Amino acid sequence: MELPKHYTAIKNMTKATCTLEAEGVGNEELALVGGRLAQVVKIIDREVTLQVFGGTEGLFTDAETVFLGKAPTLHVGDDLIGRFFNGYGAPIDGGPELMGKETEIGGPTVNPVRRKQPFQLIATGIAGIDLNNTLVAGQKIPFFANSDQPYNEVMATVALRAEADKIILGGMGLTNDDYLYFKQLFEEEGVLDKIVGFVNTTDNPPLERLLVPDMALTAAEYFSIQKNENVLVLLTDMTLYADALSIVSNRMDQIPSKDSMPGSLYSDLARIYEKAAQFPEGGSITIIAVTTLSEGDITHAIPDNTGYITEGQLFLRKDAEVGRVIVDPFRSLSRLKQLVIGKQTREDHPQVMNAAVRLYADAANARTKLENGFDLTDYDKRALDFAKEYARTILSIDVQLDTHSMLEQTWTLFSKYFSVEELGIKATFTDQYYTD
């Protein structure tokens, strides 16, 4: 066995990185710099640059650097279940060390020829998602939200209600209160038997969060490929992950790209999201990831690049008229929903979804007329009343219904506010579900 390599001559140091000359070192190899964990991020000839996860403050140029001869790893096995770990894969819940197979994290994405077209419905239990933006196992989709919106509560609800075999939580830059909220909620609801958590809090080094997605996805690959299980990976918040990327990039004097993000941002994000897959043997990895927006700006480099990689997006919006946060039906889209709606859900689902969004849009037009001082027709008034009740009983993020109940509820609203002719739905469905 090769002995670890020791060096004591750091040539250059920034707040997040250090550079020294070394030989026989591999890219992404782990090292200890003055006792702090670090990882190789650049090699040019004999010059090696490491990102120091805990920062370099207090380190001296003669600090001992020891290369460990391996990339970051996670011990995967069934003893992951019900446990919480930090970004390095070490337990933070007081439990024992992991005993499973040591596996290198951040491996290549699955070869496209080994993937199967997604075909399984994943119901989240949140009506605003399941009715208009139905998710499919193997899909990758971001949750765009402003930083003051309750996106972590939404993710927790998805974890509790989603029909998946395992839920892997990857928390990046969580407050300690958010971490305890997730942990206590899962314990109280008795769902720890399908939860695994990797958490970086604001008390931990920001660069540590760069490891969290790879840790979460390595665990997901174990359960989906080795166990043929349907795994849902919840990542929050990818904006803080990208911010950590930019810290390292800037400290390495790389020329920043749009919005001070590294030029490699697209490939950095794609490397994570492309792990979502439906495997022929039956297992799957589905990724739902929060991307917080700065004042709703979706043109920022992070949501902009994310949108090119993923298969749709979910938007949260505060509906002032009903005073609740809703899943915005206009800006949200699941590009894979047509694979399952009306096939694995009730056959009237596509028509109900389309009619509800159209009528909600009619209400938006009526609201514009009202704001500009025009008189409203009887249809306009009914559309506005429908929109309020639709937002309160379907779109609101705290509405939890199964797919059958949400369709029944929507038909109740149709029957209450509109005639059959105004719905524009096939007679075979109105005859069966519309009530006078």
XYZ file of C-alpha atoms in Angstrom:
436
model
C 0.000 0.000 0.000
C 1.338 3.402 -1.023
C 2.163 5.709 1.878
C 0.439 9.130 2.013
C 2.439 11.966 0.456
C 3.490 14.791 2.819
C 4.382 18.371 1.754
C 5.127 21.501 3.792
C 5.646 24.262 1.224
C 2.458 26.063 0.197
C 3.257 28.538 -2.595
C -0.001 30.488 -2.699
C -3.050 30.778 -0.493
C -6.478 32.450 -0.809
C -9.408 32.342 1.625
C -10.672 29.086 0.077
C -7.749 27.507 -1.769
C -4.029 26.817 -1.515
C -1.468 25.860 -4.135
C 1.698 23.817 -3.799
C 3.972 21.610 -5.863
C 3.364 17.875 -5.587
C 3.742 14.699 -7.629
C 1.558 11.679 -8.276
C -1.629 13.444 -7.179
C -4.995 12.782 -8.828
C -7.800 15.222 -9.637
C -10.485 15.377 -6.902
C -8.122 13.560 -4.503
C -8.654 14.350 -0.838
C -5.946 15.854 1.350
C -5.455 17.263 4.812
C -3.991 20.770 4.942
C -2.963 21.639 8.478
C -5.486 19.029 9.617
C -8.330 20.507 7.513
C -9.993 18.445 4.814
C -9.308 19.642 1.281
C -9.800 18.421 -2.286
C -7.723 18.794 -5.444
C -9.507 21.060 -7.942
C -6.745 21.881 -10.448
C -3.455 20.335 -11.575
C -1.015 22.037 -13.961
C 2.218 20.075 -14.325
C 3.473 19.768 -10.705
C 1.355 22.652 -9.401
C -1.648 21.424 -7.450
C -4.528 23.632 -6.208
C -6.795 22.429 -3.410
C -10.081 23.810 -2.121
C -9.920 23.787 1.675
C -13.457 23.057 2.899
C -13.032 24.832 6.223
C -11.248 27.835 4.677
C -7.584 28.764 5.029
C -7.836 31.363 7.778
C -5.219 30.577 10.438
C -3.176 28.298 8.161
C 0.515 29.043 7.515
C 2.500 28.387 4.349
C 4.470 25.658 6.125
C 1.296 23.803 7.146
C 1.631 20.070 6.556
C -0.296 18.846 3.509
C -1.034 15.137 3.363
C -2.619 13.634 0.230
C -4.891 10.722 1.110
C -4.773 8.896 -2.207
C -8.542 8.761 -2.755
C -11.507 10.919 -3.774
C -14.418 11.532 -1.339
C -16.302 8.324 -0.564
C -19.494 7.174 1.136
C -20.073 3.826 2.829
C -23.315 2.689 1.198
C -25.622 0.075 2.661
C -28.974 -0.375 4.348
C -27.601 1.249 7.509
C -27.989 4.621 5.722
C -31.744 4.441 6.305
C -33.140 6.778 8.937
C -29.805 8.524 9.409
C -28.476 12.082 8.991
C -24.934 12.899 7.834
C -22.831 15.962 7.083
C -21.343 16.819 3.708
C -18.446 14.430 4.278
C -20.791 11.496 4.951
C -20.048 11.446 8.697
C -22.991 10.908 11.106
C -24.428 14.017 12.784
C -27.280 12.237 14.563
C -25.218 10.556 17.272
C -25.526 7.158 15.589
C -22.733 4.689 14.758
C -20.341 4.964 11.825
C -21.489 3.411 8.550
C -20.311 -0.120 7.809
C -21.365 -0.472 4.149
C -19.268 -0.690 1.002
C -16.954 2.294 0.527
C -18.000 3.932 -2.766
C -16.453 6.922 -4.510
C -18.955 9.741 -4.891
C -19.463 11.863 -8.007
C -19.224 9.015 -10.493
C -20.292 9.370 -14.133
C -23.930 9.752 -15.091
C -25.806 6.763 -16.382
C -25.224 5.941 -20.024
C -28.354 6.946 -22.001
C -28.606 3.456 -23.522
C -29.038 2.065 -19.996
C -32.029 4.325 -19.332
C -35.667 3.648 -19.972
C -38.257 6.260 -20.873
C -39.928 7.420 -17.636
C -43.341 5.828 -17.229
C -44.242 5.753 -13.510
C -46.370 8.419 -11.834
C -44.945 9.998 -8.687
C -47.752 11.618 -6.721
C -46.548 14.272 -4.284
C -49.834 14.706 -2.444
C -49.759 18.447 -3.236
C -52.755 19.105 -5.479
C -51.175 22.131 -7.189
C -48.400 19.860 -8.460
C -50.272 16.643 -9.119
C -53.162 18.230 -11.064
C -51.337 20.613 -13.411
C -47.691 19.531 -13.255
C -47.735 15.805 -12.636
C -44.291 14.333 -11.950
C -42.862 11.118 -13.347
C -40.261 8.788 -11.797
C -36.878 9.513 -13.347
C -37.686 13.189 -13.940
C -35.518 16.146 -12.908
C -37.336 19.375 -12.072
C -36.453 22.521 -10.112
C -38.585 24.435 -7.630
C -38.119 28.167 -8.296
C -39.005 30.194 -5.229
C -38.168 33.499 -3.601
C -36.054 33.223 -0.488
C -38.932 34.344 1.762
C -41.300 31.618 0.541
C -41.805 28.368 2.504
C -40.021 26.095 0.022
C -38.515 23.870 2.717
C -42.007 23.224 4.123
C -43.093 22.221 0.610
C -40.121 19.863 0.312
C -40.956 18.348 3.704
C -44.555 17.802 2.593
C -43.359 16.127 -0.589
C -41.103 13.866 1.497
C -44.022 12.866 3.726
C -46.568 12.344 0.967
C -44.603 11.202 -2.088
C -45.129 7.654 -3.256
C -41.450 6.648 -3.323
C -39.499 3.841 -1.682
C -36.728 6.123 -0.389
C -36.400 9.875 0.088
C -32.868 11.312 0.073
C -32.630 14.849 1.456
C -29.628 16.947 0.412
C -29.649 20.129 2.486
C -27.168 22.860 1.525
C -26.835 25.965 3.674
C -29.805 25.046 5.849
C -30.276 26.987 9.050
C -30.010 24.845 12.145
C -33.748 25.417 12.676
C -34.482 24.068 9.181
C -32.378 20.974 9.841
C -34.143 20.314 13.163
C -37.522 20.966 11.471
C -36.870 18.258 8.877
C -35.446 15.816 11.421
C -38.177 16.237 14.049
C -40.962 16.176 11.445
C -39.733 12.892 9.957
C -39.410 11.377 13.445
C -42.873 12.536 14.546
C -44.514 11.320 11.321
C -42.827 7.921 11.643
C -41.250 7.965 8.152
C -37.598 7.633 9.110
C -37.601 4.123 7.657
C -37.458 5.638 4.164
C -35.445 8.815 4.822
C -31.708 9.505 4.433
C -30.361 13.023 5.027
C -27.112 14.781 4.079
C -27.060 18.216 5.636
C -24.756 21.216 5.490
C -25.922 23.999 7.793
C -24.954 27.646 7.920
C -22.694 26.740 10.856
C -20.629 24.452 8.588
C -18.032 25.582 6.040
C -19.786 26.823 2.854
C -17.509 24.753 0.606
C -18.627 21.550 2.361
C -21.971 21.915 0.579
C -20.232 21.124 -2.719
C -20.119 17.486 -1.595
C -23.768 17.223 -0.520
C -25.416 16.532 -3.928
C -22.867 13.840 -4.775
C -23.309 12.211 -1.353
C -27.100 12.213 -1.773
C -26.951 10.850 -5.311
C -24.448 8.126 -4.400
C -26.885 6.922 -1.746
C -29.725 7.200 -4.285
C -27.791 5.080 -6.791
C -27.309 2.372 -4.181
C -31.039 2.050 -3.480
C -32.193 2.486 -7.100
C -29.600 0.283 -8.836
C -28.741 -2.277 -6.156
C -32.258 -2.522 -4.668
C -34.388 -1.558 -7.723
C -36.243 1.018 -5.625
C -37.885 4.294 -6.649
C -35.816 7.031 -5.002
C -36.799 10.685 -4.733
C -33.883 13.084 -4.147
C -34.773 16.473 -2.658
C -32.020 19.102 -2.962
C -32.324 22.452 -1.194
C -30.934 24.994 -2.004
C -29.055 24.731 -5.331
C -28.472 28.489 -5.381
C -26.275 28.150 -2.290
C -24.489 25.240 -3.976
C -23.758 27.450 -6.996
C -22.607 30.260 -4.700
C -20.023 27.855 -3.213
C -18.869 27.013 -6.752
C -18.358 30.696 -7.456
C -16.337 31.142 -4.244
C -13.854 28.481 -5.355
C -13.806 29.768 -8.930
C -13.111 33.347 -7.893
C -10.387 32.300 -5.452
C -8.686 30.430 -8.294
C -8.645 33.646 -10.354
C -10.853 32.122 -13.028
C -12.579 34.636 -15.272
C -16.191 34.831 -14.034
C -19.053 34.305 -16.409
C -22.579 35.729 -16.205
C -23.605 36.993 -12.742
C -20.120 36.172 -11.352
C -20.787 32.462 -11.743
C -18.052 30.127 -13.004
C -17.973 29.392 -16.722
C -18.444 25.710 -15.895
C -21.802 26.310 -14.141
C -23.882 24.557 -16.808
C -21.791 21.380 -16.734
C -21.555 21.507 -12.912
C -25.358 21.568 -12.650
C -25.904 19.086 -15.489
C -23.567 16.582 -13.814
C -25.991 16.528 -10.865
C -29.354 16.694 -12.620
C -28.429 14.089 -15.241
C -28.263 11.474 -12.480
C -32.063 11.356 -12.666
C -33.030 8.219 -14.582
C -35.498 5.385 -14.948
C -33.560 2.110 -14.997
C -34.732 -0.887 -17.057
C -34.577 -3.141 -13.992
C -37.265 -1.050 -12.259
C -35.423 1.374 -9.990
C -35.430 5.122 -10.592
C -33.922 8.383 -9.369
C -36.160 11.472 -9.430
C -34.702 14.868 -8.519
C -36.658 17.844 -7.186
C -34.321 20.730 -6.379
C -35.034 24.146 -4.906
C -33.455 27.122 -6.664
C -34.080 30.331 -4.776
C -34.420 33.455 -6.892
C -33.134 36.931 -6.222
C -36.259 39.122 -6.300
C -37.893 36.709 -8.723
C -35.180 37.101 -11.367
C -35.294 33.981 -13.558
C -32.749 35.445 -15.986
C -29.978 34.982 -13.401
C -27.368 32.451 -14.491
C -28.436 29.805 -11.954
C -32.157 29.440 -12.874
C -31.330 30.197 -16.523
C -28.861 27.300 -16.798
C -31.082 25.075 -14.690
C -33.986 25.594 -17.060
C -31.971 24.296 -20.010
C -31.051 21.085 -18.180
C -34.242 20.081 -16.444
C -37.624 18.847 -17.639
C -39.844 21.738 -16.599
C -40.058 23.893 -13.487
C -42.338 24.556 -10.529
C -42.974 28.129 -9.371
C -44.265 29.292 -6.022
C -46.207 32.564 -5.882
C -48.036 34.468 -3.173
C -51.674 34.879 -4.230
C -52.664 38.192 -2.666
C -56.403 37.610 -3.110
C -56.515 34.436 -1.016
C -53.445 35.249 1.110
C -51.726 31.917 0.417
C -48.660 30.635 -1.401
C -49.721 28.686 -4.487
C -48.080 26.606 -7.209
C -48.343 29.079 -10.098
C -50.226 27.316 -12.913
C -49.032 29.797 -15.560
C -45.285 29.569 -14.988
C -45.046 25.943 -13.828
C -44.610 23.091 -16.266
C -43.839 19.391 -16.092
C -42.639 18.368 -19.546
C -43.151 14.669 -18.833
C -46.686 14.803 -17.434
C -48.244 13.625 -20.689
C -46.559 10.254 -20.122
C -48.838 9.464 -17.178
C -51.890 11.757 -16.953
C -55.029 10.057 -18.180
C -53.114 6.764 -18.278
C -52.119 6.173 -14.687
C -54.553 8.787 -13.409
C -58.258 9.030 -14.189
C -59.009 9.402 -17.902
C -60.565 12.872 -17.492
C -57.365 14.289 -15.934
C -55.920 15.981 -19.091
C -59.210 17.684 -19.956
C -59.840 18.815 -16.387
C -56.305 20.220 -16.147
C -56.584 22.162 -19.417
C -60.053 23.521 -18.634
C -59.049 24.647 -15.128
C -55.966 26.530 -16.356
C -57.956 28.165 -19.187
C -60.679 29.313 -16.800
C -58.028 30.574 -14.361
C -56.525 32.572 -17.246
C -59.978 34.001 -18.030
C -60.130 35.185 -14.419
C -56.745 36.909 -14.848
C -58.112 38.733 -17.922
C -61.222 39.745 -15.981
C -59.007 41.095 -13.188
C -57.129 43.215 -15.717
C -60.437 44.598 -17.022
C -61.490 45.440 -13.486
C -58.195 47.184 -12.709
C -58.574 49.275 -15.868
C -62.081 50.400 -14.984
C -64.089 48.289 -17.440
C -67.414 46.707 -16.566
C -67.369 42.984 -15.868
C -69.715 40.504 -17.497
C -71.515 37.814 -15.552
C -68.959 35.299 -16.907
C -66.088 37.524 -15.715
C -67.527 37.663 -12.193
C -68.011 33.898 -12.063
C -64.477 33.327 -13.372
C -63.062 35.561 -10.632
C -64.992 33.690 -7.957
C -63.830 30.381 -9.438
C -60.190 31.542 -9.435
C -60.298 32.423 -5.727
C -61.795 29.093 -4.721
C -59.543 27.175 -7.138
C -56.450 28.842 -5.625
C -57.651 28.179 -2.076
C -58.788 24.570 -2.493
C -56.406 23.234 -5.190
C -53.377 25.425 -5.914
C -52.427 26.337 -2.352
C -49.333 24.449 -1.189
C -51.058 23.380 2.034
C -53.793 21.498 0.119
C -53.025 17.793 0.262
C -55.299 15.563 -1.815
C -54.860 12.330 -3.710
C -55.293 12.480 -7.494
C -58.881 11.189 -7.394
C -59.976 13.732 -4.754
C -58.385 16.689 -6.537
C -60.250 15.824 -9.755
C -63.506 15.507 -7.817
C -62.886 18.876 -6.153
C -62.185 20.546 -9.502
C -65.382 19.115 -11.006
C -67.279 20.513 -7.999
C -65.915 23.986 -8.801
C -66.743 23.576 -12.514
C -70.324 22.651 -11.672
C -70.654 25.527 -9.204
C -69.466 28.353 -11.481
C -69.829 27.309 -15.143
C -72.219 25.718 -17.577
C -71.297 22.570 -19.482
C -70.877 24.619 -22.663
C -68.409 26.993 -21.003
C -66.136 24.143 -19.892
C -65.248 22.865 -23.360
C -64.788 19.321 -22.053
C -65.826 16.163 -23.896
C -69.455 15.163 -23.335
C -68.384 11.699 -22.191
C -66.731 13.320 -19.174
C -69.298 16.056 -18.454
C -72.083 13.457 -18.594
C -70.262 11.438 -15.957
C -68.801 14.071 -13.626
C -70.667 17.395 -14.088
C -73.499 17.930 -11.626
C -76.315 20.463 -12.048
